[in-house]
């Protein structure tokens, strides 16, 4: 962080406005000291520590509950799974223990954990903070442990407990964050803060509030989620009154007790065993609901066409409270703004269930309608201002795109993998739009997005034709012809023997750069080929004088990032006629040389598709047959591959990011295609030169080159990739997204059908053969007509499933159930207008799913 940036933020910070919060923080700290004094810890009962005993009023709330839910002013550790408390009592009566405690009885596990807490408090009291690092069990609850240390020893720690946030602030303050535990990072940040004169005499809570206010590390792209407050908004009045949103499924208990979607899915299945889809999608939605962070947005609705309000998630986050909301005990604290209340122009078919998507298009529509109407009296100006100023959901990068961009910055290259139709190439292009400065086009209407994609992938062509450019070498001292003679005479005839290297490729109109090897060792002339004589054994080329040239010297050829890779430089000017690429010619002559503006610029983004015959010569360089310029027949020409061209341009423009998208990357022979260049992809090997084995040219991969590969797991598993390739790429799974297909066709809920079909595919085939959401979209929107549904089902989905099942009627019947004719083993013929009802009966009628607001 710049010194003046921190000073400016500190000067603008109103310390007085936080006096109430500081007093509350100290009050909460004193309560912890009264209820859990340090001297009590050696004999502290398990019931006084662990979650799961809150109903035993004689003890009051246990330590873990106090630290997570009742001391927000000391800094929040809310949200996520209860595993952060190292051990807790599950509602089933089973103890959940972290790895070092596995196999121990609850009493023995607690004795070991308590012993380490006591040791940590003793080390902090002695000022021997390094000793805390040796406590193995505490490493499984770094946030809780750090908050505990900061509570008992406020002069030695800051109220920041997230390792990611601590690393962020340490980097901003000029430190080098490590992979150390949160408590050590906390101490490192504290030392950096103490060294800042502008923060002298500030309390730790004031410092932390300043850092979060001015340099907030939390994502600037809030989640947007539609959550219905019960069937026909039956819980809405209570939600508005208490400042929360609530959902049902209280039978499964506190969502914080579940460490994975698998655990929650099993609990849901226990209570609703017959529901279609196996509850996996619902489990994931509930965990996403649990994971909502302060600043995330919730759109709440009644039915399919009415928005009741938009809320901003508060620091309270997720809680489980059967006393406050018995029917819907899963709560998330929300600050509501009812000025968003409005009737929508058309029903949102994806809103039939409790949780639903909010598209960027709809979000902009909600904002526009709100701005066009006056806010109700109940909406405070503070609330309105907060939402007006936070337009990030409409402009910030989608989370998936952010993940890809972050992986590219960290690793340099990434592979997006998943089943067919999950939008891997679209995600790659979205990341490309973000990297090339057009994030606003990621969620733009199809024509605008297509135009932006075309622009970044198309070279800026200035003319369809431009002459080839050659470099001829001559010496003033010992050549049989010299450049000053050409200038004096106006033209010259040069015999093939001196130009044999590239003679067959030359043609009239080509330009000639004249390089003098002695004594100047510099490009000094520009000529043009006027004719080629092939009529006799003494084949020759005629060259006319154009102008003198103040071109590069030998030293400049050697050091220039473009010319150092050129054919004349690689061959050390040993010969006469060398080919110059358009970029090399531009480097020597300047772009103004082309009278018609001819020439081409490399696109910022290049797209290539790998296939079994794709090779090193296509990707890097190789000799390929090409028509001879003079006469008939073919000749071999050294041809630059797509990676060579991209890297050459990227080296010339280091301030721009260049991206190569490789579609179907797993269909190519990757070790053969990448060759020795696989080493150069590593971040610490960028700009390291190697000599290419075919041309002998020096080559390197610049730091500003990024590579995204896409692969279809139904074709070939990720595990089959070459190990050297795997080590150098980050891998991001792109799975089916039911929210994208939220909608209905007649009685058929598309999302429920989609999830149940994929659930069967996973059960009877594997996850790699699931169907992507693209099968259920048309022009980027969910299918809406029975005709379009029939076309997608009969022409796309069924043939693919028949291919996957390899002609096995029994396996196909497992996937499609009663839709398969038992006599023929083939899909029964179902008219298009009857298909939605048939699919609904087979796939979505086994249970009422989680629809609460239909």
PDB file of N, CA and C in Angstrom, residues 221-226 292 296-299 310-311 356-360 363-364 366 392-394:
ATOM      1  N   UNK A 221     -18.111  -8.607  -5.964  1.00  0.00           N
ATOM      2  CA  UNK A 221     -19.207  -9.071  -6.814  1.00  0.00           C
ATOM      3  C   UNK A 221     -20.184  -9.854  -5.946  1.00  0.00           C
ATOM      4  N   UNK A 222     -21.097  -9.159  -5.251  1.00  0.00           N
ATOM      5  CA  UNK A 222     -22.021  -9.832  -4.334  1.00  0.00           C
ATOM      6  C   UNK A 222     -22.859 -10.889  -5.039  1.00  0.00           C
ATOM      7  N   UNK A 223     -23.189 -11.918  -4.293  1.00  0.00           N
ATOM      8  CA  UNK A 223     -24.093 -12.947  -4.797  1.00  0.00           C
ATOM      9  C   UNK A 223     -25.508 -12.377  -4.898  1.00  0.00           C
ATOM     10  N   UNK A 224     -26.202 -12.733  -5.950  1.00  0.00           N
ATOM     11  CA  UNK A 224     -27.607 -12.374  -6.128  1.00  0.00           C
ATOM     12  C   UNK A 224     -28.422 -13.658  -6.074  1.00  0.00           C
ATOM     13  N   UNK A 225     -29.393 -13.720  -5.160  1.00  0.00           N
ATOM     14  CA  UNK A 225     -30.171 -14.941  -4.996  1.00  0.00           C
ATOM     15  C   UNK A 225     -31.629 -14.584  -4.742  1.00  0.00           C
ATOM     16  N   UNK A 226     -32.540 -15.313  -5.399  1.00  0.00           N
ATOM     17  CA  UNK A 226     -33.964 -15.174  -5.118  1.00  0.00           C
ATOM     18  C   UNK A 226     -34.325 -16.192  -4.043  1.00  0.00           C
ATOM     19  N   UNK A 292     -24.123 -17.327   2.536  1.00  0.00           N
ATOM     20  CA  UNK A 292     -24.288 -15.924   2.150  1.00  0.00           C
ATOM     21  C   UNK A 292     -23.484 -15.031   3.076  1.00  0.00           C
ATOM     22  N   UNK A 296     -24.052  -9.549   0.282  1.00  0.00           N
ATOM     23  CA  UNK A 296     -24.780 -10.302  -0.735  1.00  0.00           C
ATOM     24  C   UNK A 296     -26.235  -9.827  -0.781  1.00  0.00           C
ATOM     25  N   UNK A 297     -26.885 -10.064  -1.939  1.00  0.00           N
ATOM     26  CA  UNK A 297     -28.246  -9.555  -2.136  1.00  0.00           C
ATOM     27  C   UNK A 297     -29.257 -10.689  -2.199  1.00  0.00           C
ATOM     28  N   UNK A 298     -30.430 -10.424  -1.643  1.00  0.00           N
ATOM     29  CA  UNK A 298     -31.546 -11.367  -1.722  1.00  0.00           C
ATOM     30  C   UNK A 298     -32.745 -10.634  -2.311  1.00  0.00           C
ATOM     31  N   UNK A 299     -33.283 -11.203  -3.380  1.00  0.00           N
ATOM     32  CA  UNK A 299     -34.551 -10.735  -3.943  1.00  0.00           C
ATOM     33  C   UNK A 299     -35.618 -11.676  -3.416  1.00  0.00           C
ATOM     34  N   UNK A 310     -35.839  -6.095  -1.903  1.00  0.00           N
ATOM     35  CA  UNK A 310     -34.458  -6.541  -2.089  1.00  0.00           C
ATOM     36  C   UNK A 310     -33.730  -6.273  -0.780  1.00  0.00           C
ATOM     37  N   UNK A 311     -32.999  -7.240  -0.316  1.00  0.00           N
ATOM     38  CA  UNK A 311     -32.294  -7.096   0.952  1.00  0.00           C
ATOM     39  C   UNK A 311     -30.801  -7.274   0.801  1.00  0.00           C
ATOM     40  N   UNK A 356     -34.013 -19.428  -6.357  1.00  0.00           N
ATOM     41  CA  UNK A 356     -34.033 -19.242  -7.796  1.00  0.00           C
ATOM     42  C   UNK A 356     -32.996 -18.243  -8.245  1.00  0.00           C
ATOM     43  N   UNK A 357     -32.718 -18.206  -9.533  1.00  0.00           N
ATOM     44  CA  UNK A 357     -31.699 -17.298 -10.063  1.00  0.00           C
ATOM     45  C   UNK A 357     -32.251 -15.893 -10.258  1.00  0.00           C
ATOM     46  N   UNK A 358     -31.368 -14.932 -10.254  1.00  0.00           N
ATOM     47  CA  UNK A 358     -31.698 -13.554 -10.623  1.00  0.00           C
ATOM     48  C   UNK A 358     -30.715 -13.162 -11.724  1.00  0.00           C
ATOM     49  N   UNK A 359     -31.187 -13.093 -12.941  1.00  0.00           N
ATOM     50  CA  UNK A 359     -30.307 -12.774 -14.058  1.00  0.00           C
ATOM     51  C   UNK A 359     -29.878 -11.317 -14.002  1.00  0.00           C
ATOM     52  N   UNK A 360     -28.789 -11.007 -14.659  1.00  0.00           N
ATOM     53  CA  UNK A 360     -28.330  -9.625 -14.722  1.00  0.00           C
ATOM     54  C   UNK A 360     -29.381  -8.748 -15.420  1.00  0.00           C
ATOM     55  N   UNK A 363     -32.013  -8.053 -12.855  1.00  0.00           N
ATOM     56  CA  UNK A 363     -31.521  -7.136 -11.819  1.00  0.00           C
ATOM     57  C   UNK A 363     -31.526  -5.690 -12.331  1.00  0.00           C
ATOM     58  N   UNK A 364     -31.102  -5.502 -13.550  1.00  0.00           N
ATOM     59  CA  UNK A 364     -31.126  -4.147 -14.121  1.00  0.00           C
ATOM     60  C   UNK A 364     -32.566  -3.639 -14.246  1.00  0.00           C
ATOM     61  N   UNK A 366     -35.068  -4.465 -12.278  1.00  0.00           N
ATOM     62  CA  UNK A 366     -35.518  -4.114 -10.929  1.00  0.00           C
ATOM     63  C   UNK A 366     -34.965  -2.756 -10.515  1.00  0.00           C
ATOM     64  N   UNK A 392     -22.596  -3.426  -7.987  1.00  0.00           N
ATOM     65  CA  UNK A 392     -21.656  -4.457  -8.405  1.00  0.00           C
ATOM     66  C   UNK A 392     -22.311  -5.640  -9.090  1.00  0.00           C
ATOM     67  N   UNK A 393     -23.487  -6.125  -8.633  1.00  0.00           N
ATOM     68  CA  UNK A 393     -24.065  -7.277  -9.301  1.00  0.00           C
ATOM     69  C   UNK A 393     -24.324  -7.058 -10.774  1.00  0.00           C
ATOM     70  N   UNK A 394     -24.524  -5.802 -11.197  1.00  0.00           N
ATOM     71  CA  UNK A 394     -24.812  -5.559 -12.611  1.00  0.00           C
ATOM     72  C   UNK A 394     -23.539  -5.366 -13.419  1.00  0.00           C
TER      73      UNK A 394
END
